[in-house]
Coordinates of C-alpha atoms in Angstrom, one line a residue:
M1 CA -79.0 -8.4 -8.8
D2 CA -79.2 -8.9 -12.6
E3 CA -77.5 -12.2 -13.6
E4 CA -75.8 -10.3 -16.4
T5 CA -74.3 -7.7 -14.1
E6 CA -72.5 -7.3 -10.8
R7 CA -71.9 -4.2 -8.7
L8 CA -68.5 -2.5 -8.9
D9 CA -68.1 -1.9 -5.2
A10 CA -68.4 -5.7 -4.5
L11 CA -65.8 -6.4 -7.1
T12 CA -63.5 -3.7 -5.7
Q13 CA -63.9 -5.1 -2.1
Q14 CA -63.0 -8.6 -3.4
A15 CA -59.9 -7.4 -5.2
G16 CA -59.0 -4.7 -2.7
R17 CA -55.8 -6.4 -1.4
W18 CA -54.4 -6.9 -4.9
L19 CA -55.4 -3.4 -5.8
A20 CA -53.3 -2.1 -2.9
L21 CA -50.3 -4.3 -3.9
S22 CA -50.5 -3.1 -7.5
A23 CA -50.6 0.5 -6.4
S24 CA -47.5 0.3 -4.2
P25 CA -45.4 -2.9 -4.7
A26 CA -42.7 -3.5 -2.1
E27 CA -39.3 -2.0 -3.1
R28 CA -36.8 -4.8 -3.8
H29 CA -33.2 -3.7 -3.6
T30 CA -30.5 -5.2 -5.8
T31 CA -27.5 -4.1 -3.6
A32 CA -27.0 -5.1 0.0
V33 CA -24.8 -2.1 1.1
V34 CA -26.5 1.2 1.6
A35 CA -24.5 3.7 -0.5
G36 CA -24.8 7.4 -1.4
P37 CA -24.2 8.9 -4.8
Y38 CA -20.5 9.6 -4.2
D39 CA -19.9 6.0 -3.2
R40 CA -21.6 4.8 -6.3
V41 CA -19.5 7.2 -8.4
A42 CA -16.4 5.8 -6.8
W43 CA -17.3 2.3 -7.7
R44 CA -18.3 3.1 -11.3
D45 CA -15.1 5.1 -11.7
V46 CA -12.8 2.4 -10.4
Y47 CA -14.7 -0.3 -12.4
A48 CA -14.3 1.7 -15.6
R49 CA -10.6 2.2 -15.0
S50 CA -9.7 -1.3 -13.9
A51 CA -9.4 -3.9 -16.6
A52 CA -8.8 -6.5 -14.0
L53 CA -12.2 -5.8 -12.3
R54 CA -14.0 -5.9 -15.6
E55 CA -12.3 -9.2 -16.4
L56 CA -13.3 -10.7 -13.1
A57 CA -16.9 -9.5 -13.6
A58 CA -17.0 -11.2 -17.0
Q59 CA -15.6 -14.5 -15.5
L60 CA -18.2 -14.4 -12.7
L61 CA -21.0 -13.7 -15.1
T62 CA -20.6 -17.2 -16.5
R63 CA -21.7 -18.5 -13.1
H64 CA -23.9 -15.7 -11.8
A65 CA -26.1 -13.3 -13.8
H66 CA -25.8 -10.6 -11.1
A67 CA -22.0 -10.7 -10.6
P68 CA -21.4 -6.9 -11.0
D69 CA -23.9 -6.2 -8.2
L70 CA -22.0 -8.7 -5.9
L71 CA -18.6 -7.0 -6.8
A72 CA -20.1 -3.6 -6.1
D73 CA -21.2 -4.8 -2.6
V74 CA -17.8 -6.3 -1.8
F75 CA -16.1 -3.1 -3.0
L76 CA -18.4 -0.8 -0.9
C77 CA -17.9 -3.0 2.2
A78 CA -14.1 -2.3 2.0
Y79 CA -14.4 1.3 0.8
Q80 CA -16.9 2.8 3.2
A81 CA -15.8 4.1 6.6
A82 CA -18.8 2.4 8.3
P83 CA -20.7 0.1 5.9
R84 CA -24.4 -0.3 6.6
L85 CA -26.3 -3.3 5.3
R86 CA -30.0 -3.2 4.3
D87 CA -32.4 -5.6 6.0
S88 CA -32.6 -8.8 4.1
T89 CA -36.4 -8.5 3.9
V90 CA -36.1 -5.6 1.4
M91 CA -33.7 -7.4 -0.9
A92 CA -34.7 -8.9 -4.2
P93 CA -34.6 -12.7 -3.7
S94 CA -31.9 -13.1 -6.4
R95 CA -29.6 -10.8 -4.4
L96 CA -30.1 -12.5 -1.0
L97 CA -26.8 -14.4 -1.6
H98 CA -25.0 -11.1 -1.9
H99 CA -26.5 -10.0 1.4
Q100 CA -25.3 -13.2 3.1
V101 CA -21.8 -12.8 1.6
V102 CA -21.3 -9.2 2.7
T103 CA -22.8 -10.0 6.1
A104 CA -20.3 -12.8 6.6
L105 CA -17.5 -10.5 5.3
T106 CA -18.3 -7.7 7.7
Q107 CA -18.5 -10.1 10.6
S108 CA -15.2 -12.0 9.8
P109 CA -12.2 -11.3 12.1
G110 CA -10.0 -10.2 9.2
F111 CA -12.4 -7.6 7.9
A112 CA -11.5 -4.9 10.5
A113 CA -7.8 -5.3 9.6
L114 CA -8.7 -5.0 5.9
R115 CA -10.7 -1.8 6.2
R116 CA -7.8 -0.1 8.1
D117 CA -6.0 0.0 4.7
T118 CA -9.0 0.3 2.3
A119 CA -11.5 2.7 3.9
G120 CA -11.7 5.8 1.7
D121 CA -9.1 4.5 -0.7
A122 CA -10.9 3.3 -3.9
Y123 CA -7.7 1.7 -5.3
A124 CA -7.1 -0.3 -2.2
A125 CA -10.7 -1.3 -2.0
A126 CA -10.6 -2.5 -5.6
M127 CA -7.5 -4.5 -4.9
A128 CA -9.3 -6.1 -2.0
V129 CA -12.1 -7.2 -4.4
L130 CA -9.5 -8.7 -6.7
A131 CA -7.7 -10.4 -3.9
Q132 CA -11.0 -12.2 -3.1
A133 CA -11.6 -13.3 -6.7
S134 CA -10.7 -16.9 -6.1
A135 CA -12.9 -17.2 -3.0
L136 CA -15.8 -15.5 -4.9
R137 CA -15.5 -18.0 -7.8
G138 CA -15.5 -20.9 -5.4
L139 CA -18.4 -19.5 -3.4
L140 CA -20.5 -19.0 -6.5
E141 CA -19.7 -22.5 -7.7
R142 CA -20.7 -24.1 -4.4
S143 CA -23.8 -22.0 -4.1
R144 CA -25.4 -23.1 -7.4
E145 CA -28.5 -24.5 -5.7
V146 CA -29.0 -21.3 -3.7
R147 CA -28.7 -19.2 -6.8
E148 CA -31.2 -21.3 -8.6
R149 CA -33.7 -21.2 -5.8
T150 CA -33.3 -17.5 -5.2
G151 CA -33.6 -16.9 -8.9
R152 CA -36.9 -18.9 -9.0
A153 CA -38.1 -16.9 -5.9
D154 CA -37.2 -13.7 -7.7
R155 CA -39.2 -14.6 -10.8
A156 CA -42.1 -15.9 -8.7
R157 CA -42.2 -12.6 -6.8
Q158 CA -42.1 -10.6 -10.1
E159 CA -44.9 -12.7 -11.4
A160 CA -47.0 -12.2 -8.2
E161 CA -46.5 -8.4 -8.6
A162 CA -47.4 -8.6 -12.3
A163 CA -50.6 -10.6 -11.3
A164 CA -51.5 -7.9 -8.7
A165 CA -51.0 -5.3 -11.4
A166 CA -53.3 -7.3 -13.6
V167 CA -56.0 -7.1 -10.9
G168 CA -55.7 -3.4 -10.9
E169 CA -56.0 -3.2 -14.7
A170 CA -59.1 -5.5 -14.6
L171 CA -60.8 -3.3 -12.0
R172 CA -59.9 -0.2 -14.1
Q173 CA -61.7 -1.7 -17.1
A174 CA -64.6 -2.7 -14.8
A175 CA -64.9 0.9 -13.7
E176 CA -65.0 2.1 -17.3
K177 CA -67.8 -0.4 -18.2
A178 CA -69.9 0.3 -15.1
D179 CA -73.2 2.1 -15.6
G180 CA -74.6 4.9 -13.6
Q181 CA -75.8 2.6 -10.8
G182 CA -72.4 0.9 -10.5
Q183 CA -73.5 -2.2 -12.4
V184 CA -70.7 -4.1 -14.3
P185 CA -71.3 -6.5 -17.2
A186 CA -70.8 -10.2 -16.2
P187 CA -67.9 -10.9 -18.6
V188 CA -66.0 -7.9 -17.2
A189 CA -66.7 -9.1 -13.6
A190 CA -65.6 -12.5 -14.5
A191 CA -62.3 -11.1 -15.8
V192 CA -61.8 -9.4 -12.4
R193 CA -62.4 -12.7 -10.6
R194 CA -60.0 -14.5 -12.9
A195 CA -57.3 -11.9 -12.2
V196 CA -57.8 -12.2 -8.5
G197 CA -57.5 -16.0 -8.7
A198 CA -54.4 -15.7 -10.7
A199 CA -52.9 -13.2 -8.2
E200 CA -53.7 -15.6 -5.3
A201 CA -52.1 -18.5 -7.1
A202 CA -49.0 -16.4 -8.0
E203 CA -48.7 -15.2 -4.4
D204 CA -48.9 -18.8 -3.1
E205 CA -46.2 -19.8 -5.6
A206 CA -44.0 -16.9 -4.5
R207 CA -44.4 -18.0 -0.9
R208 CA -43.4 -21.5 -1.7
E209 CA -40.4 -20.4 -3.7
D210 CA -39.4 -18.0 -0.9
G211 CA -39.5 -20.9 1.6
A212 CA -37.4 -23.1 -0.6
A213 CA -34.9 -20.3 -1.2
A214 CA -34.7 -19.7 2.6
Q215 CA -34.1 -23.4 3.3
A216 CA -31.3 -23.5 0.6
M217 CA -29.8 -20.3 2.0
A218 CA -29.8 -21.7 5.6
A219 CA -28.0 -24.8 4.4
A220 CA -25.4 -22.7 2.6
V221 CA -24.7 -20.2 5.4
P222 CA -21.9 -22.2 7.1
G223 CA -20.0 -22.5 3.8
I224 CA -20.5 -18.9 3.0
R225 CA -19.2 -17.8 6.3
S226 CA -16.1 -20.0 6.0
A227 CA -15.4 -18.7 2.5
A228 CA -16.0 -15.1 3.6
R229 CA -13.5 -15.5 6.5
N230 CA -10.9 -16.9 4.1
A231 CA -11.6 -14.2 1.5
A232 CA -11.3 -11.4 4.1
S233 CA -8.0 -12.8 5.4
A234 CA -6.6 -13.1 1.9
A235 CA -7.7 -9.6 1.0
A236 CA -6.2 -8.1 4.2
E237 CA -2.9 -9.9 3.5
A238 CA -2.8 -8.8 -0.1
V239 CA -3.5 -5.1 0.8
R240 CA -1.1 -5.3 3.7
Q241 CA 1.7 -6.6 1.5
E242 CA 1.2 -3.9 -1.1
A243 CA 1.1 -1.2 1.5
A244 CA 4.4 -2.7 3.0
L245 CA 5.9 -2.7 -0.5
M246 CA 5.0 1.0 -1.0
R247 CA 6.4 1.9 2.4
A248 CA 9.6 -0.1 1.7
W249 CA 10.2 1.8 -1.5
G250 CA 9.5 5.1 0.2
V251 CA 6.1 5.7 -1.3
D252 CA 3.9 7.2 1.5
A253 CA 0.1 6.8 1.7
G254 CA -0.5 10.4 0.8
E255 CA 1.5 10.1 -2.4
T256 CA -0.4 6.9 -3.6
E257 CA -3.8 8.5 -2.9
R258 CA -2.9 11.3 -5.2
M259 CA -1.8 9.0 -8.0
P260 CA -4.1 8.3 -10.9
F261 CA -5.5 4.8 -10.8
E262 CA -3.6 3.5 -13.8
E263 CA -0.3 4.9 -12.6
R264 CA -0.8 3.4 -9.1
A265 CA -1.7 0.0 -10.6
R266 CA 1.4 0.0 -12.9
L267 CA 3.6 1.0 -9.9
A268 CA 2.1 -1.7 -7.7
E269 CA 2.7 -4.3 -10.5
R270 CA 6.2 -3.2 -11.0
L271 CA 6.9 -3.4 -7.2
R272 CA 5.4 -6.9 -7.1
S273 CA 7.3 -8.2 -10.1
G274 CA 10.5 -6.2 -10.1
R275 CA 14.1 -7.5 -9.7
L276 CA 14.2 -6.7 -5.9
A277 CA 10.5 -7.4 -5.1
R278 CA 11.4 -10.4 -2.8
W279 CA 13.7 -8.1 -0.8
A280 CA 11.2 -5.4 -0.1
E281 CA 11.2 -6.3 3.6
L282 CA 15.0 -6.0 3.7
I283 CA 14.8 -2.6 2.0
G284 CA 12.2 -1.5 4.5
R285 CA 14.2 -2.6 7.5
F286 CA 17.2 -0.7 6.2
R287 CA 15.2 2.5 5.8
Q288 CA 13.7 2.1 9.2
M289 CA 17.1 1.5 10.8
A290 CA 18.5 4.6 9.1
A291 CA 15.5 6.6 10.3
G292 CA 16.1 5.4 13.8
E293 CA 19.8 6.4 13.6
R294 CA 18.7 9.9 12.4
A295 CA 16.4 10.2 15.4
R296 CA 19.3 9.2 17.7
K297 CA 21.7 11.6 16.1
V298 CA 22.6 14.6 18.3
E299 CA 24.4 17.6 17.1
H300 CA 27.8 17.8 18.8
A301 CA 27.4 14.3 20.1
T302 CA 30.1 13.2 22.6
G303 CA 32.4 10.3 21.9
E304 CA 35.6 9.2 23.8
L305 CA 36.3 11.1 27.0
V306 CA 39.8 12.7 26.9
G307 CA 39.8 15.0 29.9
V308 CA 38.3 18.1 31.5
T309 CA 37.8 21.5 30.0
L310 CA 36.0 24.8 30.8
G311 CA 32.8 26.0 29.3
D312 CA 29.0 26.5 29.7
D313 CA 27.6 23.3 28.2
L314 CA 25.4 22.0 31.1
S315 CA 25.0 18.6 29.4
R316 CA 28.8 17.9 30.1
V317 CA 29.2 19.5 33.6
I318 CA 31.2 17.2 35.9
P319 CA 29.4 15.9 39.1
S320 CA 31.5 18.0 41.5
E321 CA 30.3 21.2 39.8
L322 CA 26.7 20.0 40.0
A323 CA 27.1 19.3 43.7
V324 CA 27.7 23.0 44.3
L325 CA 24.0 23.6 43.4
G326 CA 23.1 21.6 46.6
V327 CA 24.5 24.4 48.8
P328 CA 22.3 27.5 48.6
E329 CA 25.1 29.9 49.5
L330 CA 27.1 28.7 46.4
R331 CA 24.4 28.8 43.8
A332 CA 25.2 32.4 42.9
V333 CA 28.9 31.4 42.4
F334 CA 27.7 28.6 40.0
A335 CA 25.6 31.1 38.1
A336 CA 28.5 33.5 37.8
R337 CA 30.9 30.8 36.5
Y338 CA 28.2 29.6 34.1
A339 CA 27.8 33.1 32.7
A340 CA 31.6 33.4 32.3
G341 CA 31.9 30.0 30.6
E342 CA 34.2 28.7 33.4
L343 CA 32.3 25.6 34.5
M344 CA 34.4 22.4 34.5
L345 CA 33.1 20.1 31.7
Y346 CA 34.0 16.6 30.5
D347 CA 36.1 17.0 27.3
S348 CA 35.5 14.4 24.6
R349 CA 36.5 13.5 21.1
G350 CA 33.3 12.9 19.1
E351 CA 32.7 11.6 15.7
Q352 CA 33.2 13.9 12.8
G353 CA 30.1 15.8 11.9
T354 CA 28.1 15.1 8.8
G355 CA 29.1 16.6 5.5
R356 CA 27.4 19.3 3.5
G357 CA 28.0 18.1 -0.1
A358 CA 26.4 15.3 -2.0
V359 CA 26.1 11.8 -0.8
I360 CA 27.3 9.4 -3.5
A361 CA 26.8 5.7 -3.3
C362 CA 29.1 3.7 -5.6
V363 CA 27.4 0.3 -5.8
D364 CA 29.2 -2.7 -7.3
T365 CA 27.0 -4.6 -9.8
S366 CA 29.5 -7.1 -11.1
H367 CA 28.4 -10.7 -11.6
S368 CA 29.6 -11.8 -8.2
M369 CA 27.2 -9.4 -6.5
Y370 CA 24.4 -11.7 -7.5
A371 CA 25.6 -14.5 -5.1
E372 CA 23.4 -15.3 -2.2
G373 CA 24.6 -15.0 1.4
P374 CA 23.0 -16.0 4.7
G375 CA 19.2 -16.2 4.6
G376 CA 19.3 -16.3 0.8
V377 CA 19.9 -12.5 0.7
T378 CA 21.9 -11.6 -2.4
R379 CA 24.8 -9.2 -2.1
E380 CA 23.1 -7.0 -4.7
A381 CA 19.9 -6.8 -2.5
W382 CA 21.9 -5.9 0.6
S383 CA 23.9 -3.2 -1.3
K384 CA 20.9 -1.7 -3.0
A385 CA 18.9 -1.6 0.3
C386 CA 21.9 0.2 1.9
A387 CA 22.0 2.6 -1.0
L388 CA 18.3 3.4 -0.8
A389 CA 18.7 4.1 2.9
L390 CA 21.5 6.5 2.0
L391 CA 19.2 8.2 -0.4
D392 CA 16.7 8.7 2.5
Q393 CA 19.6 10.1 4.6
A394 CA 20.6 12.6 2.0
R395 CA 17.1 13.8 1.4
H396 CA 16.4 14.2 5.1
A397 CA 19.5 16.5 5.3
G398 CA 18.6 18.4 2.1
R399 CA 21.7 17.0 0.3
D400 CA 22.0 15.8 -3.2
F401 CA 22.2 12.0 -3.7
V402 CA 23.9 10.3 -6.6
G403 CA 23.8 6.6 -7.2
I404 CA 26.7 5.2 -9.3
L405 CA 26.3 1.6 -10.5
F406 CA 29.5 0.1 -11.8
S407 CA 31.2 -3.1 -12.7
A408 CA 33.9 -3.3 -15.4
A409 CA 35.7 -0.2 -16.6
D410 CA 33.4 0.2 -19.5
K411 CA 30.2 -0.3 -17.5
L412 CA 28.9 2.5 -15.4
Q413 CA 25.5 4.3 -14.9
V414 CA 24.8 7.4 -12.9
F415 CA 21.4 8.3 -11.3
R416 CA 21.1 11.8 -9.8
F417 CA 18.5 12.8 -7.2
P418 CA 18.8 16.5 -6.4
G419 CA 18.1 17.4 -2.8
D420 CA 15.7 20.3 -3.7
R421 CA 13.0 18.3 -5.4
P422 CA 11.1 15.0 -4.6
A423 CA 12.6 11.8 -5.9
R424 CA 10.2 10.1 -8.3
V425 CA 9.6 6.6 -7.3
T426 CA 10.0 5.3 -10.8
D427 CA 13.5 6.8 -10.9
V428 CA 14.3 5.2 -7.6
L429 CA 13.1 1.9 -9.0
D430 CA 15.3 2.3 -12.1
F431 CA 18.3 2.8 -9.9
A432 CA 17.5 -0.1 -7.7
E433 CA 16.7 -2.6 -10.5
T434 CA 19.6 -1.8 -12.8
F435 CA 22.3 -4.5 -12.8
L436 CA 25.2 -4.2 -15.2
G437 CA 27.2 -7.5 -14.7
G438 CA 30.8 -8.0 -15.7
G439 CA 34.1 -7.5 -13.7
T440 CA 35.1 -5.0 -11.1
D441 CA 36.9 -1.6 -11.5
F442 CA 37.2 1.0 -8.8
Q443 CA 39.0 3.8 -10.7
R444 CA 36.1 4.9 -13.0
P445 CA 33.3 5.0 -10.4
L446 CA 35.4 6.7 -7.8
G447 CA 36.8 9.1 -10.4
T448 CA 33.2 9.9 -11.5
A449 CA 32.2 10.5 -7.9
A450 CA 35.1 12.9 -7.3
K451 CA 34.3 14.8 -10.5
I452 CA 30.6 15.2 -9.4
L453 CA 31.8 16.6 -6.0
E454 CA 34.3 18.9 -7.8
E455 CA 31.4 20.2 -10.0
E456 CA 29.3 20.8 -7.0
F457 CA 32.2 22.6 -5.2
D458 CA 32.7 24.8 -8.3
D459 CA 29.0 25.6 -8.8
A460 CA 27.8 25.9 -5.2
S461 CA 31.0 26.1 -3.1
R462 CA 29.9 23.0 -1.1
A463 CA 32.6 20.8 0.2
R464 CA 32.8 17.8 2.5
G465 CA 30.7 15.4 0.4
D466 CA 30.5 11.7 1.3
I467 CA 31.2 8.7 -1.0
V468 CA 30.2 5.2 0.0
L469 CA 31.8 2.4 -1.9
I470 CA 29.9 -0.9 -1.6
T471 CA 31.6 -3.9 -3.2
D472 CA 32.3 -7.6 -2.7
D473 CA 35.7 -7.5 -4.4
A474 CA 39.0 -5.7 -4.6
C475 CA 40.9 -4.6 -7.6
E476 CA 44.2 -2.8 -8.4
V477 CA 44.5 1.0 -8.9
S478 CA 47.4 2.7 -10.6
E479 CA 49.9 5.0 -8.8
T480 CA 49.0 7.9 -11.1
W481 CA 45.3 7.5 -10.3
T482 CA 46.0 7.2 -6.6
R483 CA 48.1 10.4 -6.6
L484 CA 45.3 12.3 -8.4
W485 CA 42.7 10.8 -6.1
N486 CA 44.5 11.9 -3.0
E487 CA 45.0 15.5 -4.3
I488 CA 41.3 16.0 -5.1
K489 CA 40.3 14.4 -1.9
R490 CA 42.4 16.9 0.1
R491 CA 41.1 19.8 -1.9
L492 CA 37.4 19.0 -1.6
D493 CA 37.6 17.5 1.9
F494 CA 35.3 14.6 1.2
R495 CA 35.2 11.2 2.9
L496 CA 35.2 7.8 1.5
F497 CA 33.4 5.0 3.4
G498 CA 33.9 1.5 2.3
I499 CA 31.6 -1.5 2.8
A500 CA 33.1 -4.8 1.9
I501 CA 30.4 -7.5 1.5
A502 CA 31.3 -11.1 2.1
T503 CA 34.9 -10.5 0.9
P504 CA 37.9 -12.6 1.5
G505 CA 40.1 -11.5 4.4
T506 CA 42.9 -10.3 2.0
A507 CA 40.6 -7.8 0.4
T508 CA 40.2 -5.8 3.6
A509 CA 43.5 -6.6 5.2
S510 CA 45.9 -3.9 6.3
G511 CA 47.6 -2.4 3.3
S512 CA 44.9 -3.7 0.8
V513 CA 43.5 -1.4 -1.8
L514 CA 40.3 -1.0 0.0
E515 CA 42.0 -0.3 3.3
S516 CA 44.3 2.3 1.8
L517 CA 41.5 4.2 -0.1
C518 CA 38.8 4.3 2.6
D519 CA 38.7 6.6 5.6
N520 CA 36.3 4.2 7.2
L521 CA 36.1 0.5 6.1
R522 CA 33.8 -2.1 7.5
T523 CA 33.1 -5.7 6.4
V524 CA 29.7 -7.3 6.3
D525 CA 29.4 -11.1 6.4
D526 CA 25.9 -11.5 7.7
L527 CA 23.6 -10.1 5.0
T528 CA 20.5 -10.5 7.1
D529 CA 21.9 -8.0 9.7
V530 CA 21.0 -4.5 8.6
H531 CA 22.5 -3.0 11.8
R532 CA 26.0 -3.8 10.6
A533 CA 25.8 -0.5 8.8
A534 CA 24.1 1.5 11.5
D535 CA 27.1 3.6 12.6
L536 CA 27.4 4.7 8.9
F537 CA 24.1 6.5 9.2
R538 CA 25.2 8.4 12.3
V539 CA 28.0 10.2 10.5
I540 CA 26.6 10.7 7.0

């Protein structure tokens, strides 16, 4: 062979491996979670809408250049119904930390509980990411060596791929310079050999950096797993608390899923930081108790037994009548008496049936209602929780609900919730969080309630409304007002229920103002016991 030339086929064989690598370099993924286009759109949309997510990404970028990819993986783990992770061998080295983090997350005990509330819900999944912010910051801070090593490995792998591409380019130039017999000039052949040598050196360097990164990752795995467990538990608790807040305030999952992201975020923040946020559990317990009483309520429920009567109500047949069915010859007689309505039945005096008019809660918001009772529960929190349960009760029965907040004679605010339309949660919050302060006056709120029932009677001919007066105090009412009150009460046939919260004995004693005004008066001393008002929800 001419010293000045070499054959192209020999050069190609020598550089064949690098030529193959340059033609089809291994795909290196930058995200650990396999995701379709819709999942990616969900992440981009929620990221664009959430200032908190963008702020977190900016904070993490000061520690980690690929923070947005990590946040996307954490989001997709929570959002997808069945998240699937890529094999670590196809990940870009700089993203191996992400792979280890999401692997630890999905294997942590709290992750399954988290996904029950976040799967398919972009807002809840975003909240789960934010709830893990502190853990992610700490994890990135502690994994500095891993990030440096994997970053070097990533750069070394990119350089090796670039060196393989350079081999392909050198061979292309050699092919262009080859003559008809495949002879290549020596300088061109030397360039091919140099490219192959550089590619081999770059590959060796990439292997060394991969090994060092693997060792650093192995050392960091226990800490990553511990941080992931804590992060998953914190996220599950945060999401659970927000879901509980929503339920306590009567916001169902379907309603929140239909809310725009910004509106839902504002609502959640208001629920977390509002006046009664710390009493969400109490409010939820009241509403659940009222729902349980509705489930137990039976139309024509029996009460005190007062004798025996005749009729055809098989639920009240006395035992001796039922014994007749045990004698075949007398069954026809039983059937005839049943048809004629002449069976002997227990007679009872039951509770008065529920009303048809509006349910009106007159809630005292004087200064003394801010006092704490047992368990640190304030009188205001107890009364508002009871009022919100009454709102649920009215809506379930298709009745209007009116909340009247009162204190002194010049302080009163009315909130109306018609029974024929949904109650906006923001309006409910406005009602629950309003506190007037001042003294206590009964005449104006009760007079306003009676006027509302009178307007309802005149407009819709609905009588038998229910007024619930919730207060911790007593005050005097004039004889003129009392006379007018009794007249309109007889005409409209409404009932006044009184709930005296932690009041002195004289306020509810026989002959007191509260006792004389109310058809049904109860006292509540233990503000942690929601069941003290249970019977109220059976008759309203």
